Coordinates of N, CA and C in Angstrom, one line a residue:
M1 N 180.0 118.5 2.0 CA 180.2 119.5 3.0 C 179.3 119.2 4.3
N2 N 178.1 118.7 4.0 CA 177.3 118.3 5.2 C 177.8 117.1 5.9
F3 N 178.5 116.2 5.1 CA 179.0 115.0 5.8 C 180.2 115.4 6.6
S4 N 181.0 116.4 6.2 CA 182.2 116.8 7.0 C 181.7 117.5 8.3
L5 N 180.6 118.3 8.2 CA 180.1 118.9 9.4 C 179.6 117.9 10.4
I6 N 179.0 116.8 9.8 CA 178.5 115.8 10.7 C 179.6 115.1 11.4
V7 N 180.7 114.7 10.7 CA 181.8 114.1 11.3 C 182.5 115.0 12.3
F8 N 182.6 116.3 11.9 CA 183.2 117.2 12.9 C 182.4 117.3 14.1
G9 N 181.1 117.3 14.0 CA 180.2 117.4 15.2 C 180.3 116.2 16.0
I10 N 180.4 115.0 15.4 CA 180.6 113.8 16.2 C 181.9 113.8 16.9
V11 N 182.9 114.2 16.3 CA 184.3 114.2 16.9 C 184.3 115.2 18.1
A12 N 183.6 116.4 17.9 CA 183.6 117.4 18.9 C 182.8 116.9 20.1
L13 N 181.6 116.2 19.9 CA 180.9 115.7 21.0 C 181.6 114.6 21.7
Y14 N 182.4 113.8 21.0 CA 183.2 112.7 21.6 C 184.3 113.3 22.5
L15 N 185.0 114.4 22.0 CA 186.0 115.0 22.8 C 185.4 115.7 24.0
I16 N 184.3 116.3 23.9 CA 183.6 117.0 25.0 C 183.2 115.9 26.0
N17 N 182.7 114.8 25.6 CA 182.3 113.7 26.5 C 183.5 113.1 27.1
S18 N 184.7 113.2 26.5 CA 185.9 112.5 27.0 C 186.5 113.4 28.2
I19 N 186.0 114.6 28.3 CA 186.6 115.5 29.4 C 186.0 115.1 30.7
K20 N 186.8 114.9 31.7 CA 186.4 114.5 33.1 C 187.1 115.5 34.0
I21 N 186.4 115.9 35.0 CA 187.0 116.8 36.0 C 187.0 116.1 37.4
L22 N 188.2 116.0 37.9 CA 188.4 115.4 39.2 C 188.7 116.4 40.3
T23 N 188.1 116.3 41.4 CA 188.3 117.3 42.5 C 189.6 117.0 43.2
E24 N 190.0 117.9 44.1 CA 191.3 117.8 44.8 C 191.5 116.5 45.5
Y25 N 190.4 116.0 46.1 CA 190.4 114.8 46.9 C 190.1 113.5 46.1
E26 N 190.1 113.6 44.8 CA 189.8 112.4 44.0 C 191.0 112.1 43.1
R27 N 191.1 110.8 42.8 CA 192.0 110.3 41.8 C 191.3 109.3 40.9
G28 N 191.7 109.3 39.6 CA 191.1 108.5 38.6 C 192.0 107.3 38.2
V29 N 191.6 106.1 38.5 CA 192.3 104.9 38.1 C 191.8 104.5 36.7
I30 N 192.7 104.5 35.7 CA 192.4 104.3 34.3 C 192.8 102.9 33.9
F31 N 191.8 102.2 33.2 CA 192.1 101.0 32.6 C 191.9 101.2 31.1
R32 N 193.0 101.0 30.4 CA 193.0 101.2 28.9 C 193.2 99.8 28.2
L33 N 192.1 99.5 27.6 CA 192.0 98.1 26.9 C 192.2 97.0 28.0
G34 N 191.7 97.3 29.2 CA 191.7 96.3 30.3 C 193.0 96.3 31.1
R35 N 193.9 97.1 30.7 CA 195.2 97.1 31.4 C 195.3 98.4 32.2
L36 N 195.8 98.3 33.4 CA 195.9 99.4 34.3 C 197.1 100.3 33.9
L37 N 196.8 101.6 33.9 CA 197.8 102.6 33.6 C 198.7 102.8 34.8
P38 N 200.0 103.1 34.6 CA 200.9 103.1 35.7 C 200.5 104.0 36.8
R39 N 200.0 105.2 36.5 CA 199.7 106.2 37.6 C 198.3 106.7 37.5
P40 N 197.7 106.8 38.6 CA 196.3 107.4 38.6 C 196.4 108.9 38.1
K41 N 195.2 109.3 37.6 CA 195.2 110.7 37.0 C 194.4 111.6 38.0
G42 N 194.7 112.9 37.9 CA 194.0 113.9 38.7 C 194.9 114.5 39.7
P43 N 194.4 115.6 40.3 CA 193.1 116.2 40.1 C 193.1 117.2 38.9
G44 N 191.9 117.7 38.6 CA 191.8 118.6 37.5 C 191.1 118.0 36.3
I45 N 191.5 118.5 35.1 CA 190.8 118.0 33.9 C 191.7 116.9 33.3
I46 N 191.0 115.8 33.0 CA 191.6 114.7 32.3 C 190.8 114.2 31.2
L47 N 191.4 113.4 30.3 CA 190.7 112.9 29.1 C 190.5 111.4 29.3
V48 N 189.3 110.9 29.1 CA 189.0 109.5 29.2 C 188.3 109.1 27.8
F49 N 189.0 108.4 27.1 CA 188.5 108.0 25.7 C 187.8 106.7 25.8
R50 N 186.5 106.8 25.9 CA 185.6 105.6 25.9 C 185.4 105.2 24.5
P51 N 185.2 103.9 24.3 CA 185.2 102.8 25.2 C 186.6 102.2 25.5
I52 N 187.6 102.8 24.9 CA 189.0 102.3 25.1 C 189.4 102.4 26.6
D53 N 189.0 103.5 27.2 CA 189.4 103.7 28.6 C 188.2 103.5 29.5
R54 N 188.5 103.1 30.7 CA 187.4 103.0 31.8 C 188.1 103.6 33.0
I55 N 187.3 104.5 33.7 CA 187.8 105.3 34.9 C 187.1 104.8 36.1
V56 N 187.8 104.7 37.2 CA 187.3 104.4 38.5 C 187.7 105.5 39.5
R57 N 186.7 106.3 40.0 CA 187.0 107.4 40.9 C 187.3 106.9 42.3
I58 N 188.4 107.2 42.9 CA 188.7 106.8 44.3 C 188.9 108.1 45.1
P59 N 188.1 108.3 46.2 CA 188.3 109.4 47.1 C 189.5 109.2 48.0
L60 N 190.2 110.2 48.3 CA 191.4 110.1 49.2 C 191.1 110.7 50.6
R61 N 189.9 111.2 50.9 CA 189.6 111.7 52.2 C 189.5 110.6 53.2
V62 N 189.6 111.0 54.4 CA 189.4 110.1 55.6 C 187.9 109.7 55.6
E63 N 187.7 108.4 55.6 CA 186.3 107.8 55.6 C 186.1 107.3 57.0
T64 N 184.8 107.4 57.4 CA 184.4 106.9 58.7 C 183.5 105.6 58.5
L65 N 183.9 104.5 59.1 CA 183.2 103.2 59.0 C 182.7 102.8 60.3
E66 N 181.5 102.7 60.5 CA 180.9 102.3 61.8 C 180.7 100.8 61.8
V67 N 181.4 100.2 62.8 CA 181.3 98.7 62.9 C 180.0 98.4 63.7
P68 N 179.1 97.6 63.2 CA 177.9 97.3 64.0 C 178.2 96.5 65.3
S69 N 177.2 96.5 66.2 CA 177.4 95.8 67.5 C 177.8 94.4 67.3
Q70 N 178.8 93.9 68.0 CA 179.3 92.5 67.9 C 179.2 91.9 69.2
D71 N 178.8 90.6 69.2 CA 178.8 89.8 70.5 C 180.2 89.3 70.7
V72 N 180.8 89.7 71.8 CA 182.2 89.3 72.2 C 182.2 88.6 73.5
V73 N 182.9 87.5 73.5 CA 183.1 86.7 74.7 C 184.5 87.0 75.2
T74 N 184.6 87.7 76.4 CA 185.9 88.0 76.9 C 186.7 86.8 77.4
R75 N 187.9 87.1 77.8 CA 188.7 85.9 78.3 C 188.2 85.3 79.6
D76 N 187.5 86.1 80.4 CA 186.9 85.6 81.6 C 185.5 85.2 81.4
N77 N 185.1 84.9 80.2 CA 183.8 84.3 79.8 C 182.6 85.2 80.2
V78 N 182.7 86.4 79.8 CA 181.6 87.4 80.0 C 181.2 87.8 78.6
T79 N 179.9 87.7 78.3 CA 179.4 88.0 76.9 C 179.0 89.5 76.9
V80 N 179.5 90.3 76.0 CA 179.2 91.7 76.0 C 178.9 92.0 74.5
K81 N 178.2 93.1 74.3 CA 178.0 93.7 72.9 C 178.9 94.9 72.8
V82 N 179.7 94.9 71.7 CA 180.7 96.0 71.5 C 180.5 96.6 70.1
S83 N 180.5 97.9 70.0 CA 180.5 98.6 68.7 C 181.7 99.5 68.6
A84 N 182.1 99.8 67.4 CA 183.3 100.6 67.2 C 183.2 101.4 66.0
V85 N 184.2 102.3 65.8 CA 184.2 103.1 64.6 C 185.6 103.1 64.1
V86 N 185.8 103.0 62.8 CA 187.1 102.9 62.1 C 187.3 104.1 61.2
F87 N 188.5 104.7 61.3 CA 188.8 105.9 60.4 C 190.0 105.4 59.5
F88 N 189.7 105.5 58.2 CA 190.8 105.0 57.3 C 190.7 105.9 56.0
R89 N 191.8 105.8 55.2 CA 191.9 106.6 54.0 C 192.7 105.7 53.0
V90 N 192.5 106.0 51.7 CA 193.1 105.3 50.6 C 194.5 106.0 50.3
L91 N 195.6 105.3 50.4 CA 196.9 105.9 50.0 C 197.3 105.5 48.6
D92 N 196.9 104.3 48.2 CA 197.3 103.9 46.8 C 196.0 103.5 46.1
P93 N 195.5 104.4 45.2 CA 194.2 104.2 44.6 C 194.2 102.9 43.7
A94 N 195.4 102.7 43.0 CA 195.5 101.5 42.1 C 195.3 100.2 42.9
K95 N 195.9 100.1 44.0 CA 195.8 98.9 44.8 C 194.4 98.7 45.4
A96 N 193.8 99.8 45.8 CA 192.4 99.8 46.3 C 191.4 99.3 45.3
V97 N 191.7 99.4 44.0 CA 190.9 98.9 42.9 C 191.2 97.5 42.4
V98 N 192.6 97.3 42.3 CA 193.0 96.0 41.8 C 193.1 94.9 42.8
E99 N 193.6 95.2 44.0 CA 193.9 94.2 45.0 C 192.6 93.7 45.7
V100 N 191.5 94.4 45.8 CA 190.3 94.1 46.5 C 189.1 94.6 45.8
K101 N 188.0 93.8 46.0 CA 186.8 94.2 45.4 C 185.9 94.9 46.5
H102 N 185.5 96.1 46.2 CA 184.7 96.9 47.2 C 185.5 97.0 48.5
Y103 N 186.5 97.9 48.4 CA 187.4 98.0 49.6 C 186.7 98.5 50.8
V104 N 185.7 99.3 50.7 CA 184.9 99.7 51.9 C 184.3 98.5 52.6
H105 N 183.6 97.7 51.8 CA 182.9 96.5 52.4 C 183.9 95.5 52.9
A106 N 185.1 95.3 52.3 CA 186.1 94.4 52.8 C 186.7 94.9 54.1
T107 N 186.9 96.2 54.2 CA 187.4 96.8 55.4 C 186.4 96.6 56.6
S108 N 185.1 96.8 56.3 CA 184.1 96.6 57.3 C 184.0 95.2 57.8
Q109 N 184.1 94.2 56.9 CA 184.1 92.8 57.3 C 185.3 92.5 58.1
L110 N 186.4 93.0 57.7 CA 187.7 92.7 58.4 C 187.6 93.3 59.8
A111 N 187.1 94.5 59.9 CA 187.0 95.2 61.2 C 186.1 94.4 62.2
Q112 N 185.0 93.8 61.7 CA 184.1 93.0 62.5 C 184.8 91.8 63.1
T113 N 185.5 91.1 62.2 CA 186.1 89.9 62.7 C 187.3 90.2 63.6
R114 N 188.1 91.2 63.3 CA 189.2 91.5 64.2 C 188.7 92.1 65.5
L115 N 187.6 92.8 65.5 CA 187.0 93.3 66.8 C 186.7 92.2 67.7
R116 N 186.1 91.1 67.2 CA 185.8 90.0 68.0 C 187.0 89.2 68.5
S117 N 188.0 89.0 67.6 CA 189.1 88.2 68.0 C 190.1 89.0 69.0
V118 N 190.3 90.3 68.8 CA 191.2 91.1 69.7 C 190.6 91.3 71.1
L119 N 189.3 91.7 71.1 CA 188.6 91.9 72.4 C 188.3 90.6 73.1
G120 N 188.2 89.5 72.4 CA 188.0 88.2 73.1 C 189.3 87.8 73.8
E121 N 190.4 88.4 73.6 CA 191.7 88.0 74.3 C 191.8 88.9 75.5
A122 N 190.9 89.8 75.8 CA 191.1 90.7 77.0 C 190.0 90.3 78.0
D123 N 190.3 90.6 79.3 CA 189.4 90.5 80.4 C 188.4 91.7 80.4
L124 N 187.3 91.4 81.1 CA 186.3 92.5 81.2 C 186.8 93.8 81.8
D125 N 187.6 93.7 82.8 CA 188.2 94.8 83.5 C 189.1 95.6 82.5
E126 N 189.9 94.8 81.7 CA 190.8 95.5 80.7 C 190.0 96.1 79.6
L127 N 188.8 95.5 79.2 CA 188.0 96.1 78.2 C 187.4 97.4 78.7
L128 N 187.1 97.5 80.0 CA 186.4 98.7 80.5 C 187.4 99.8 80.9
S129 N 188.6 99.4 81.3 CA 189.6 100.4 81.8 C 190.7 100.8 80.9
E130 N 191.0 99.9 79.9 CA 192.2 100.1 79.1 C 191.8 100.2 77.6
R131 N 190.9 101.1 77.3 CA 190.4 101.3 76.0 C 191.5 101.7 75.0
E132 N 192.4 102.7 75.4 CA 193.4 103.1 74.6 C 194.3 102.0 74.1
K133 N 194.7 101.1 75.0 CA 195.6 100.0 74.7 C 194.9 99.1 73.6
L134 N 193.6 98.8 73.9 CA 192.9 97.9 72.9 C 192.7 98.6 71.6
N135 N 192.4 99.9 71.6 CA 192.2 100.6 70.4 C 193.5 100.6 69.5
A136 N 194.7 100.7 70.2 CA 195.9 100.7 69.5 C 196.2 99.3 68.9
R137 N 195.8 98.2 69.6 CA 196.0 96.9 69.1 C 195.1 96.6 67.9
L138 N 193.8 97.1 68.0 CA 192.9 96.9 66.8 C 193.4 97.7 65.6
Q139 N 193.9 98.9 65.8 CA 194.4 99.7 64.7 C 195.6 99.1 64.0
S140 N 196.5 98.5 64.8 CA 197.7 97.8 64.3 C 197.3 96.6 63.6
T141 N 196.4 95.8 64.1 CA 196.0 94.6 63.4 C 195.3 94.8 62.1
L142 N 194.4 95.8 62.1 CA 193.7 96.1 60.8 C 194.7 96.7 59.8
D143 N 195.5 97.6 60.2 CA 196.4 98.3 59.3 C 197.4 97.3 58.7
E144 N 197.8 96.2 59.4 CA 198.7 95.2 58.8 C 198.0 94.5 57.6
Q145 N 196.7 94.2 57.7 CA 196.0 93.6 56.6 C 195.7 94.5 55.5
T146 N 195.1 95.7 55.8 CA 194.7 96.6 54.8 C 195.8 97.3 54.1
G147 N 197.0 97.2 54.6 CA 198.2 97.9 54.0 C 198.4 97.3 52.6
T148 N 198.1 96.0 52.4 CA 198.3 95.4 51.1 C 197.2 95.8 50.1
W149 N 196.1 96.4 50.6 CA 195.1 97.0 49.7 C 195.3 98.4 49.4
G150 N 196.4 99.0 49.9 CA 196.6 100.4 49.6 C 195.8 101.3 50.6
I151 N 195.3 100.8 51.7 CA 194.5 101.5 52.7 C 195.2 101.7 54.0
K152 N 195.2 102.9 54.6 CA 195.8 103.1 55.8 C 194.7 103.4 56.9
V153 N 194.7 102.5 57.9 CA 193.7 102.7 59.0 C 194.4 103.6 60.0
Q154 N 193.8 104.8 60.2 CA 194.4 105.8 61.1 C 194.0 105.7 62.5
A155 N 192.8 105.2 62.8 CA 192.4 105.0 64.2 C 191.2 104.1 64.3
V156 N 191.1 103.4 65.4 CA 190.0 102.6 65.7 C 189.6 102.9 67.1
E157 N 188.3 103.2 67.3 CA 187.8 103.6 68.6 C 186.6 102.7 69.0
V158 N 186.8 102.0 70.2 CA 185.6 101.2 70.7 C 184.6 102.2 71.3
K159 N 183.4 102.3 70.6 CA 182.5 103.3 70.9 C 181.5 103.0 72.1
H160 N 181.1 101.8 72.2 CA 180.1 101.4 73.2 C 180.3 100.0 73.7
V161 N 180.2 99.7 75.0 CA 180.3 98.4 75.5 C 178.9 98.2 76.3
D162 N 178.1 97.2 75.8 CA 176.8 97.0 76.5 C 177.0 95.7 77.4
L163 N 176.8 95.9 78.7 CA 177.0 94.8 79.6 C 175.7 94.2 80.0
P164 N 175.6 92.9 80.3 CA 174.4 92.3 80.8 C 174.0 93.0 82.2
E165 N 172.7 92.8 82.5 CA 172.1 93.4 83.7 C 172.8 92.9 84.9
Q166 N 173.0 91.6 85.0 CA 173.6 91.0 86.2 C 175.0 91.5 86.4
M167 N 175.7 91.7 85.3 CA 177.1 92.1 85.4 C 177.1 93.6 85.9
I168 N 176.2 94.4 85.4 CA 176.1 95.8 85.9 C 175.9 95.8 87.4
R169 N 174.9 95.0 87.9 CA 174.7 95.0 89.4 C 175.9 94.5 90.1
A170 N 176.6 93.5 89.6 CA 177.8 93.0 90.2 C 178.9 94.0 90.3
I171 N 179.1 94.8 89.2 CA 180.1 95.8 89.2 C 179.7 96.9 90.2
A172 N 178.4 97.2 90.3 CA 178.0 98.2 91.2 C 178.3 97.8 92.7
R173 N 178.0 96.5 93.0 CA 178.3 96.0 94.3 C 179.8 96.1 94.6
Q174 N 180.6 95.7 93.6 CA 182.0 95.7 93.8 C 182.5 97.1 94.1
A175 N 182.0 98.1 93.3 CA 182.4 99.5 93.5 C 182.0 100.0 94.9
E176 N 180.8 99.6 95.4 CA 180.3 100.0 96.7 C 181.2 99.4 97.8
A177 N 181.6 98.1 97.6 CA 182.5 97.5 98.6 C 183.8 98.2 98.6
E178 N 184.3 98.5 97.4 CA 185.6 99.2 97.4 C 185.6 100.6 98.1
R179 N 184.5 101.3 97.9 CA 184.3 102.6 98.6 C 184.2 102.4 100.1
E180 N 183.5 101.4 100.6 CA 183.4 101.1 102.0 C 184.8 100.8 102.6
R181 N 185.6 100.0 101.8 CA 186.9 99.6 102.3 C 187.8 100.9 102.4
R182 N 187.8 101.7 101.5 CA 188.5 102.9 101.5 C 188.1 103.8 102.7
A183 N 186.8 103.9 102.9 CA 186.3 104.7 104.1 C 186.8 104.2 105.4
K184 N 186.8 102.8 105.5 CA 187.2 102.3 106.8 C 188.7 102.5 107.0
I185 N 189.5 102.4 105.9 CA 190.9 102.6 106.0 C 191.2 104.1 106.4
I186 N 190.4 105.0 105.8 CA 190.6 106.4 106.1 C 190.3 106.7 107.5
H187 N 189.1 106.1 108.0 CA 188.7 106.3 109.4 C 189.8 105.7 110.4
A188 N 190.3 104.5 110.1 CA 191.3 103.9 111.0 C 192.6 104.7 111.0
D189 N 193.0 105.3 109.8 CA 194.1 106.1 109.8 C 193.9 107.4 110.6
G190 N 192.7 108.0 110.5 CA 192.4 109.1 111.3 C 192.5 108.8 112.8
E191 N 191.9 107.7 113.2 CA 192.0 107.3 114.6 C 193.5 107.1 115.1
N192 N 194.3 106.5 114.2 CA 195.7 106.3 114.5 C 196.4 107.7 114.7
Q193 N 196.2 108.6 113.8 CA 196.8 109.9 113.9 C 196.3 110.6 115.2
A194 N 195.0 110.5 115.5 CA 194.4 111.2 116.6 C 195.1 110.6 117.9
A195 N 195.2 109.3 118.0 CA 195.8 108.6 119.1 C 197.3 109.1 119.3
A196 N 198.0 109.2 118.2 CA 199.4 109.7 118.3 C 199.5 111.1 118.8
K197 N 198.5 112.0 118.4 CA 198.5 113.4 118.8 C 198.1 113.5 120.3
L198 N 197.2 112.6 120.7 CA 196.8 112.6 122.1 C 197.9 112.1 123.0
T199 N 198.6 111.1 122.6 CA 199.8 110.6 123.3 C 200.8 111.7 123.5
Q200 N 201.1 112.4 122.4 CA 202.0 113.5 122.4 C 201.6 114.6 123.4
A201 N 200.3 115.0 123.3 CA 199.8 116.0 124.2 C 199.8 115.6 125.7
A202 N 199.5 114.3 126.0 CA 199.6 113.8 127.3 C 201.0 113.9 127.9
E203 N 202.0 113.6 127.0 CA 203.4 113.7 127.5 C 203.8 115.1 127.8
M204 N 203.3 116.0 127.0 CA 203.6 117.4 127.2 C 203.0 117.9 128.5
L205 N 201.7 117.6 128.7 CA 201.0 118.0 129.9 C 201.6 117.4 131.2
S206 N 202.0 116.1 131.1 CA 202.6 115.5 132.3 C 203.9 116.0 132.7
S207 N 204.6 116.7 131.8 CA 205.9 117.3 132.2 C 205.7 118.6 133.0
Q208 N 204.5 119.2 132.9 CA 204.2 120.4 133.7 C 202.8 120.1 134.4
P209 N 202.7 119.7 135.6 CA 201.5 119.4 136.3 C 200.5 120.6 136.3
A210 N 201.0 121.8 136.4 CA 200.1 123.0 136.4 C 199.3 123.2 135.1
S211 N 199.9 122.7 134.0 CA 199.2 122.8 132.7 C 197.9 122.1 132.7
I212 N 197.8 121.0 133.5 CA 196.6 120.2 133.5 C 195.5 121.0 134.1
T213 N 195.8 121.8 135.2 CA 194.8 122.6 135.8 C 194.3 123.7 134.8
L214 N 195.3 124.3 134.1 CA 194.9 125.3 133.1 C 194.0 124.7 132.0
R215 N 194.3 123.5 131.7 CA 193.5 122.8 130.7 C 192.1 122.6 131.2
Y216 N 191.9 122.3 132.5 CA 190.6 122.1 133.1 C 189.8 123.5 133.0
L217 N 190.5 124.5 133.4 CA 189.9 125.8 133.4 C 189.4 126.2 132.0
Q218 N 190.3 126.0 131.0 CA 189.9 126.2 129.6 C 188.7 125.4 129.1
T219 N 188.6 124.2 129.6 CA 187.4 123.4 129.3 C 186.1 123.9 129.9
L220 N 186.3 124.4 131.2 CA 185.1 125.0 131.8 C 184.7 126.3 131.1
T221 N 185.6 127.0 130.6 CA 185.2 128.2 129.8 C 184.5 127.9 128.6
E222 N 184.9 126.8 127.9 CA 184.2 126.4 126.7 C 182.8 125.9 127.0
I223 N 182.6 125.2 128.1 CA 181.3 124.7 128.5 C 180.4 125.8 128.9
G224 N 180.9 126.7 129.6 CA 180.1 127.9 130.1 C 179.6 128.8 128.9
A225 N 180.3 128.8 127.8 CA 179.9 129.6 126.7 C 178.7 129.1 126.0
E226 N 178.3 127.8 126.2 CA 177.2 127.2 125.5 C 175.9 127.4 126.3
K227 N 175.9 128.1 127.4 CA 174.6 128.5 128.2 C 173.9 127.3 128.6
N228 N 174.5 126.3 129.2 CA 173.9 125.1 129.7 C 173.8 125.2 131.2
T229 N 173.1 124.3 131.8 CA 172.9 124.3 133.3 C 173.8 123.3 134.0
T230 N 174.6 122.6 133.2 CA 175.5 121.7 133.8 C 176.7 122.3 134.5
V231 N 177.0 121.9 135.7 CA 178.2 122.5 136.4 C 179.2 121.4 136.6
V232 N 180.4 121.7 136.1 CA 181.5 120.7 136.1 C 182.5 121.3 137.1
L233 N 182.9 120.5 138.1 CA 183.9 120.9 139.1 C 185.1 119.9 138.9
P234 N 186.2 120.4 138.3 CA 187.4 119.6 138.1 C 188.1 119.3 139.4
L235 N 188.6 118.1 139.5 CA 189.5 117.8 140.7 C 190.9 117.5 140.1
P236 N 191.8 118.2 140.8 CA 193.2 118.1 140.3 C 193.7 116.7 140.5
V237 N 194.5 116.2 139.6 CA 195.1 114.9 139.7 C 196.0 114.8 140.8
D238 N 196.7 115.9 141.2 CA 197.6 115.8 142.3 C 196.9 115.5 143.6
L239 N 195.6 115.9 143.7 CA 194.9 115.6 144.9 C 194.7 114.1 145.1
F240 N 194.4 113.4 144.0 CA 194.3 112.0 144.1 C 195.6 111.3 144.4
R241 N 196.7 111.9 143.8 CA 198.0 111.3 144.2 C 198.3 111.5 145.6
G242 N 198.0 112.7 146.2 CA 198.2 112.9 147.6 C 197.4 112.0 148.5
L243 N 196.1 111.8 148.1 CA 195.3 110.9 148.9 C 195.8 109.5 148.8
S244 N 196.3 109.1 147.6 CA 196.8 107.7 147.5 C 198.0 107.5 148.3
G245 N 198.9 108.5 148.4 CA 200.1 108.4 149.2 C 199.8 108.4 150.6
W246 N 198.8 109.2 151.1 CA 198.4 109.2 152.5 C 197.8 107.8 152.9
A247 N 197.0 107.2 152.0 CA 196.4 105.9 152.3 C 197.5 104.9 152.4
D248 N 198.5 104.9 151.5 CA 199.6 103.9 151.6 C 200.3 104.1 152.9
A249 N 200.5 105.4 153.3 CA 201.3 105.6 154.6 C 200.5 105.1 155.8
Q250 N 199.2 105.3 155.8 CA 198.4 104.8 156.9 C 198.4 103.3 157.0
Q251 N 198.3 102.7 155.8 CA 198.3 101.2 155.8 C 199.6 100.7 156.2
G252 N 200.7 101.3 155.9 CA 202.1 100.9 156.4 C 202.2 101.0 157.8
G253 N 201.6 102.1 158.4 CA 201.7 102.3 159.9 C 200.9 101.3 160.6
N254 N 199.8 101.0 160.2 CA 198.9 100.0 160.8 C 199.6 98.6 160.8
S255 N 200.3 98.3 159.8 CA 201.0 97.1 159.7 C 202.1 97.0 160.7
S256 N 202.8 98.1 160.9 CA 203.9 98.1 161.9 C 203.4 98.0 163.3
N257 N 202.3 98.7 163.6 CA 201.7 98.6 165.0 C 201.3 97.2 165.3
T258 N 200.7 96.6 164.3 CA 200.2 95.2 164.5 C 201.4 94.3 164.9
T259 N 202.5 94.5 164.2 CA 203.7 93.7 164.5 C 204.2 93.9 165.8

């Protein structure tokens, strides 16, 4: 009787120890006598009969992998330090266990090498201004390799680009020169538009000689409103034209008398 109770207690403890609980985001890859079972188990309560069975827990949530800073030589021979972050998740737990050892470490090493190779094919300007394009290339390149491991790379983001001090100063000078160029173009465009408007105004005023005198009087009103001591006396343009005509006539008469 005592022996039966002992056997029953051992069996009960073994069954209790065989009970495993997997959460919603976990799957259990079971090896029975060294052979992989066709389908992972979970979530919920499962039975793992040791030492016949061995379980490997694989999380299915998105994992964040930070790629340490890498020395990258761009296509235009500029050395920069680039760090990135990789977001991935396991789609096939069995492949993540069987096809690769330590899939997180393998993904990290692959991300470091692909980061140097992909960014090394880009110019510095492309690296600074076309992050989205390079991120898509990195994601596609990594996903092509990790797909055989049962891992899906969802996104790759270049987090930080550390430039040399000389390159920072050169970029600052380039940006300053570009701003000066735009300022000169805008100023020249404004002068061109002002000249066109002045030409148009001169044509309108020349069509009506009296309007020039009215414009003179308006200018005098604006000057007088500023309470200054300067007195401006406008001379009509027609007066100069009359004097010029009279001088020409006198010169022509003198020439005929001499003859």
